[in-house]
Amino acid sequence: TGPLNESRYDPQYAGVAPQRTSLGVFADNRAHSNGIGLDLDGGPNVETDVAESSHYAPDQLADFARFTGFANTRNGVYYRGNGHIELTDSRLADNHIDVMFAFNQKVRDTLLAGVTDNDFGGVTKHAFAVYDGPTHAENVHFAGFNVPGADLFEVIGAANRNTNHTFQNVTFDAVTPVTFDDTGPNNSLSRHWGFALRDLDGTLTGAAGHSIVFDHPMMRTDDDVIPPGWKKARLSPHAFGHLRLIHQLGPGANPTVSFRREGGPGGIAGHTDSATLDPFNQIGVVLNTDFVYEATYVSSPTTGLIDLSLTDVVGGGYVYLKINNPWDWFSVENADEKASEQEVRDSS
């Protein structure tokens, strides 16, 4: 939040906020054989020597240009920060995960390669981590992901899961099926399965406006398609959003909520969300359908507050939500009361 060590007492640095300072020029750099090649996140505090997470939030665009990263055992590039950070005109190859972005960053005009002749073996190579997001990719070429030991996407948990990671003007060296790992966390935790990868122009999937979703009952619809070679992944024509029930409690203190979905273009589905690691209860939802999402509180929020948030909606959208167990203190603010469910459906 401010200069450290001797710089703290130097008048020329008075008022400097490193987390918001413009980047300047960062170009033509190279990193290989590390854990992370280019890391915009935590490092040791030089005064305490304790690792701290950071959140770089410049007011102006920070462009990390013409970066080359290869043979890194975790990430070629990892960004944590705001949406004013981009990776451009770069080359990444043979990394466990080429690109991992936390919050609304973009990669463009870049080559992402999986397994090449220089591959160091070991772990599966991925182009993107499906993390908090949303991640944005534009004019990106994928190579070497249609071979053994490589997949396009690695699904990992996200405390602030987002739908609508976006892709446009992307190209491939060969037809590359989408496969997600069939793991316990991916199948059972909404912080894993509740995402959508949105193909804006048809270059990612061949279907403009469609989304790739994880094959979880809460994300499936009857008009999904499973292209040849895809595993635990579905191609959906629907729009998706992210539903959050916020109680102003920290991770591990949120109530347990049981969600149920029925009435729309798909089967009845359910999910129980304990939110042990997340700042709120969260699920991915299908927008603009007759699905009704029903939330039943298994335990009550200790704050006596439920702040409903439908986020990450592209181009507008709606979802029907019922909350069961309305306690004596329960009231709805900033919304007109309706006499019936049909009135809600007929309203704007």
PDB file of C-alpha atoms in Angstrom, residues 177-318:
ATOM      1  CA  PRO A 177     -11.709 -31.643 -28.306  1.00  0.00           C
ATOM      2  CA  VAL A 178     -12.588 -30.035 -24.987  1.00  0.00           C
ATOM      3  CA  THR A 179     -12.085 -32.306 -22.002  1.00  0.00           C
ATOM      4  CA  PHE A 180     -12.456 -31.494 -18.305  1.00  0.00           C
ATOM      5  CA  ASP A 181     -11.045 -33.614 -15.502  1.00  0.00           C
ATOM      6  CA  ASP A 182     -13.639 -35.946 -13.967  1.00  0.00           C
ATOM      7  CA  THR A 183     -12.682 -35.278 -10.346  1.00  0.00           C
ATOM      8  CA  GLY A 184     -14.563 -35.162  -7.067  1.00  0.00           C
ATOM      9  CA  PRO A 185     -14.204 -31.392  -6.590  1.00  0.00           C
ATOM     10  CA  ASN A 186     -15.165 -30.653 -10.213  1.00  0.00           C
ATOM     11  CA  ASN A 187     -18.328 -32.724  -9.842  1.00  0.00           C
ATOM     12  CA  SER A 188     -19.368 -31.639  -6.358  1.00  0.00           C
ATOM     13  CA  LEU A 189     -18.295 -28.029  -5.720  1.00  0.00           C
ATOM     14  CA  SER A 190     -19.972 -25.051  -7.386  1.00  0.00           C
ATOM     15  CA  ARG A 191     -16.702 -23.141  -7.057  1.00  0.00           C
ATOM     16  CA  HIS A 192     -15.444 -25.636  -9.648  1.00  0.00           C
ATOM     17  CA  TRP A 193     -18.336 -26.482 -12.007  1.00  0.00           C
ATOM     18  CA  GLY A 194     -20.246 -23.170 -12.094  1.00  0.00           C
ATOM     19  CA  PHE A 195     -18.561 -21.513 -15.087  1.00  0.00           C
ATOM     20  CA  ALA A 196     -19.191 -20.934 -18.790  1.00  0.00           C
ATOM     21  CA  LEU A 197     -16.681 -20.339 -21.591  1.00  0.00           C
ATOM     22  CA  ARG A 198     -18.491 -18.108 -24.075  1.00  0.00           C
ATOM     23  CA  ASP A 199     -17.671 -18.290 -27.783  1.00  0.00           C
ATOM     24  CA  LEU A 200     -18.421 -14.790 -29.049  1.00  0.00           C
ATOM     25  CA  ASP A 201     -17.886 -15.354 -32.773  1.00  0.00           C
ATOM     26  CA  GLY A 202     -17.850 -19.124 -33.359  1.00  0.00           C
ATOM     27  CA  THR A 203     -14.073 -19.487 -33.607  1.00  0.00           C
ATOM     28  CA  LEU A 204     -13.737 -21.497 -30.386  1.00  0.00           C
ATOM     29  CA  THR A 205     -16.509 -24.060 -30.964  1.00  0.00           C
ATOM     30  CA  GLY A 206     -18.000 -23.341 -34.378  1.00  0.00           C
ATOM     31  CA  ALA A 207     -21.168 -21.957 -32.749  1.00  0.00           C
ATOM     32  CA  ALA A 208     -21.243 -18.197 -32.146  1.00  0.00           C
ATOM     33  CA  GLY A 209     -22.917 -17.162 -28.905  1.00  0.00           C
ATOM     34  CA  HIS A 210     -22.718 -20.683 -27.450  1.00  0.00           C
ATOM     35  CA  SER A 211     -20.942 -21.630 -24.257  1.00  0.00           C
ATOM     36  CA  ILE A 212     -18.816 -24.535 -23.081  1.00  0.00           C
ATOM     37  CA  VAL A 213     -19.973 -25.712 -19.663  1.00  0.00           C
ATOM     38  CA  PHE A 214     -18.967 -28.466 -17.291  1.00  0.00           C
ATOM     39  CA  ASP A 215     -21.175 -31.557 -17.483  1.00  0.00           C
ATOM     40  CA  HIS A 216     -22.907 -31.028 -14.141  1.00  0.00           C
ATOM     41  CA  PRO A 217     -26.680 -31.536 -13.718  1.00  0.00           C
ATOM     42  CA  MET A 218     -27.137 -27.888 -12.674  1.00  0.00           C
ATOM     43  CA  MET A 219     -25.544 -26.670 -15.923  1.00  0.00           C
ATOM     44  CA  ARG A 220     -27.151 -29.131 -18.375  1.00  0.00           C
ATOM     45  CA  THR A 221     -30.088 -28.387 -20.654  1.00  0.00           C
ATOM     46  CA  ASP A 222     -31.966 -30.562 -23.143  1.00  0.00           C
ATOM     47  CA  ASP A 223     -30.596 -28.727 -26.170  1.00  0.00           C
ATOM     48  CA  ASP A 224     -26.910 -29.124 -25.305  1.00  0.00           C
ATOM     49  CA  VAL A 225     -24.597 -30.842 -27.778  1.00  0.00           C
ATOM     50  CA  ILE A 226     -21.608 -33.041 -26.939  1.00  0.00           C
ATOM     51  CA  PRO A 227     -19.211 -32.840 -29.912  1.00  0.00           C
ATOM     52  CA  PRO A 228     -17.006 -35.824 -30.804  1.00  0.00           C
ATOM     53  CA  GLY A 229     -14.178 -36.407 -28.357  1.00  0.00           C
ATOM     54  CA  TRP A 230     -15.497 -34.040 -25.677  1.00  0.00           C
ATOM     55  CA  LYS A 231     -15.434 -35.353 -22.100  1.00  0.00           C
ATOM     56  CA  LYS A 232     -17.262 -33.866 -19.095  1.00  0.00           C
ATOM     57  CA  ALA A 233     -17.959 -30.841 -21.316  1.00  0.00           C
ATOM     58  CA  ARG A 234     -21.101 -29.695 -23.121  1.00  0.00           C
ATOM     59  CA  LEU A 235     -21.839 -27.068 -25.760  1.00  0.00           C
ATOM     60  CA  SER A 236     -24.855 -25.012 -24.702  1.00  0.00           C
ATOM     61  CA  PRO A 237     -26.860 -22.440 -26.704  1.00  0.00           C
ATOM     62  CA  HIS A 238     -27.944 -20.697 -23.509  1.00  0.00           C
ATOM     63  CA  ALA A 239     -26.674 -17.658 -21.666  1.00  0.00           C
ATOM     64  CA  PHE A 240     -25.338 -18.096 -18.146  1.00  0.00           C
ATOM     65  CA  GLY A 241     -24.976 -15.928 -15.081  1.00  0.00           C
ATOM     66  CA  HIS A 242     -23.564 -16.263 -11.611  1.00  0.00           C
ATOM     67  CA  LEU A 243     -25.931 -16.237  -8.625  1.00  0.00           C
ATOM     68  CA  ARG A 244     -24.508 -15.176  -5.286  1.00  0.00           C
ATOM     69  CA  LEU A 245     -26.178 -15.199  -1.876  1.00  0.00           C
ATOM     70  CA  ILE A 246     -24.067 -12.805   0.162  1.00  0.00           C
ATOM     71  CA  HIS A 247     -24.330 -12.671   3.956  1.00  0.00           C
ATOM     72  CA  GLN A 248     -21.355 -10.440   4.791  1.00  0.00           C
ATOM     73  CA  LEU A 249     -19.605 -13.344   6.439  1.00  0.00           C
ATOM     74  CA  GLY A 250     -16.103 -14.613   5.863  1.00  0.00           C
ATOM     75  CA  PRO A 251     -15.130 -17.925   4.269  1.00  0.00           C
ATOM     76  CA  GLY A 252     -16.117 -20.827   6.489  1.00  0.00           C
ATOM     77  CA  ALA A 253     -18.830 -18.825   8.263  1.00  0.00           C
ATOM     78  CA  ASN A 254     -21.486 -18.847   5.558  1.00  0.00           C
ATOM     79  CA  PRO A 255     -24.631 -20.974   5.959  1.00  0.00           C
ATOM     80  CA  THR A 256     -25.262 -24.202   4.096  1.00  0.00           C
ATOM     81  CA  VAL A 257     -27.769 -23.727   1.278  1.00  0.00           C
ATOM     82  CA  SER A 258     -29.488 -26.444  -0.731  1.00  0.00           C
ATOM     83  CA  PHE A 259     -30.283 -25.412  -4.320  1.00  0.00           C
ATOM     84  CA  ARG A 260     -32.842 -27.116  -6.574  1.00  0.00           C
ATOM     85  CA  ARG A 261     -33.581 -26.345 -10.224  1.00  0.00           C
ATOM     86  CA  GLU A 262     -36.702 -27.410 -12.113  1.00  0.00           C
ATOM     87  CA  GLY A 263     -39.301 -26.317 -14.640  1.00  0.00           C
ATOM     88  CA  GLY A 264     -37.080 -25.317 -17.535  1.00  0.00           C
ATOM     89  CA  PRO A 265     -35.496 -26.953 -20.588  1.00  0.00           C
ATOM     90  CA  GLY A 266     -33.797 -29.730 -18.646  1.00  0.00           C
ATOM     91  CA  GLY A 267     -34.096 -32.205 -15.847  1.00  0.00           C
ATOM     92  CA  ILE A 268     -34.540 -31.519 -12.157  1.00  0.00           C
ATOM     93  CA  ALA A 269     -31.157 -30.954 -10.539  1.00  0.00           C
ATOM     94  CA  GLY A 270     -29.812 -30.080  -7.130  1.00  0.00           C
ATOM     95  CA  HIS A 271     -26.696 -28.954  -5.309  1.00  0.00           C
ATOM     96  CA  THR A 272     -25.855 -28.327  -1.655  1.00  0.00           C
ATOM     97  CA  ASP A 273     -23.408 -25.494  -1.163  1.00  0.00           C
ATOM     98  CA  SER A 274     -21.457 -25.254   2.091  1.00  0.00           C
ATOM     99  CA  ALA A 275     -19.210 -22.377   0.951  1.00  0.00           C
ATOM    100  CA  THR A 276     -16.410 -23.439   3.258  1.00  0.00           C
ATOM    101  CA  LEU A 277     -13.773 -21.505   1.318  1.00  0.00           C
ATOM    102  CA  ASP A 278     -15.868 -18.819  -0.371  1.00  0.00           C
ATOM    103  CA  PRO A 279     -17.083 -15.351   0.715  1.00  0.00           C
ATOM    104  CA  PHE A 280     -20.670 -16.239  -0.304  1.00  0.00           C
ATOM    105  CA  ASN A 281     -22.861 -19.090  -1.506  1.00  0.00           C
ATOM    106  CA  GLN A 282     -22.621 -19.316  -5.286  1.00  0.00           C
ATOM    107  CA  ILE A 283     -23.890 -21.281  -8.277  1.00  0.00           C
ATOM    108  CA  GLY A 284     -23.856 -20.892 -12.033  1.00  0.00           C
ATOM    109  CA  VAL A 285     -27.372 -20.453 -13.452  1.00  0.00           C
ATOM    110  CA  VAL A 286     -29.024 -20.745 -16.876  1.00  0.00           C
ATOM    111  CA  LEU A 287     -30.561 -17.399 -17.833  1.00  0.00           C
ATOM    112  CA  ASN A 288     -33.765 -16.431 -19.633  1.00  0.00           C
ATOM    113  CA  THR A 289     -35.623 -19.757 -19.266  1.00  0.00           C
ATOM    114  CA  ASP A 290     -38.492 -21.112 -17.159  1.00  0.00           C
ATOM    115  CA  PHE A 291     -36.095 -22.734 -14.724  1.00  0.00           C
ATOM    116  CA  VAL A 292     -36.937 -21.880 -11.126  1.00  0.00           C
ATOM    117  CA  TYR A 293     -34.000 -22.020  -8.739  1.00  0.00           C
ATOM    118  CA  GLU A 294     -35.084 -22.802  -5.181  1.00  0.00           C
ATOM    119  CA  ALA A 295     -32.750 -22.025  -2.281  1.00  0.00           C
ATOM    120  CA  THR A 296     -33.412 -23.733   1.050  1.00  0.00           C
ATOM    121  CA  TYR A 297     -31.328 -22.683   4.031  1.00  0.00           C
ATOM    122  CA  VAL A 298     -30.097 -25.731   5.899  1.00  0.00           C
ATOM    123  CA  SER A 299     -28.613 -23.346   8.461  1.00  0.00           C
ATOM    124  CA  SER A 300     -29.478 -19.686   9.049  1.00  0.00           C
ATOM    125  CA  PRO A 301     -27.102 -16.825   8.264  1.00  0.00           C
ATOM    126  CA  THR A 302     -25.927 -15.339  11.535  1.00  0.00           C
ATOM    127  CA  THR A 303     -26.012 -11.814  10.096  1.00  0.00           C
ATOM    128  CA  GLY A 304     -29.739 -11.908   9.337  1.00  0.00           C
ATOM    129  CA  LEU A 305     -28.924 -10.626   5.850  1.00  0.00           C
ATOM    130  CA  ILE A 306     -29.193 -12.089   2.352  1.00  0.00           C
ATOM    131  CA  ASP A 307     -27.858  -9.868  -0.415  1.00  0.00           C
ATOM    132  CA  LEU A 308     -28.842 -11.370  -3.775  1.00  0.00           C
ATOM    133  CA  SER A 309     -26.555 -10.742  -6.707  1.00  0.00           C
ATOM    134  CA  LEU A 310     -26.841 -11.961 -10.302  1.00  0.00           C
ATOM    135  CA  THR A 311     -23.469 -11.117 -11.782  1.00  0.00           C
ATOM    136  CA  ASP A 312     -21.480 -11.601 -14.952  1.00  0.00           C
ATOM    137  CA  VAL A 313     -24.527 -11.259 -17.196  1.00  0.00           C
ATOM    138  CA  VAL A 314     -23.739 -10.429 -20.829  1.00  0.00           C
ATOM    139  CA  GLY A 315     -26.380  -8.417 -22.656  1.00  0.00           C
ATOM    140  CA  GLY A 316     -29.006  -8.593 -19.920  1.00  0.00           C
ATOM    141  CA  GLY A 317     -30.871 -11.539 -18.497  1.00  0.00           C
ATOM    142  CA  TYR A 318     -33.055 -12.859 -15.705  1.00  0.00           C
TER     143      TYR A 318
END
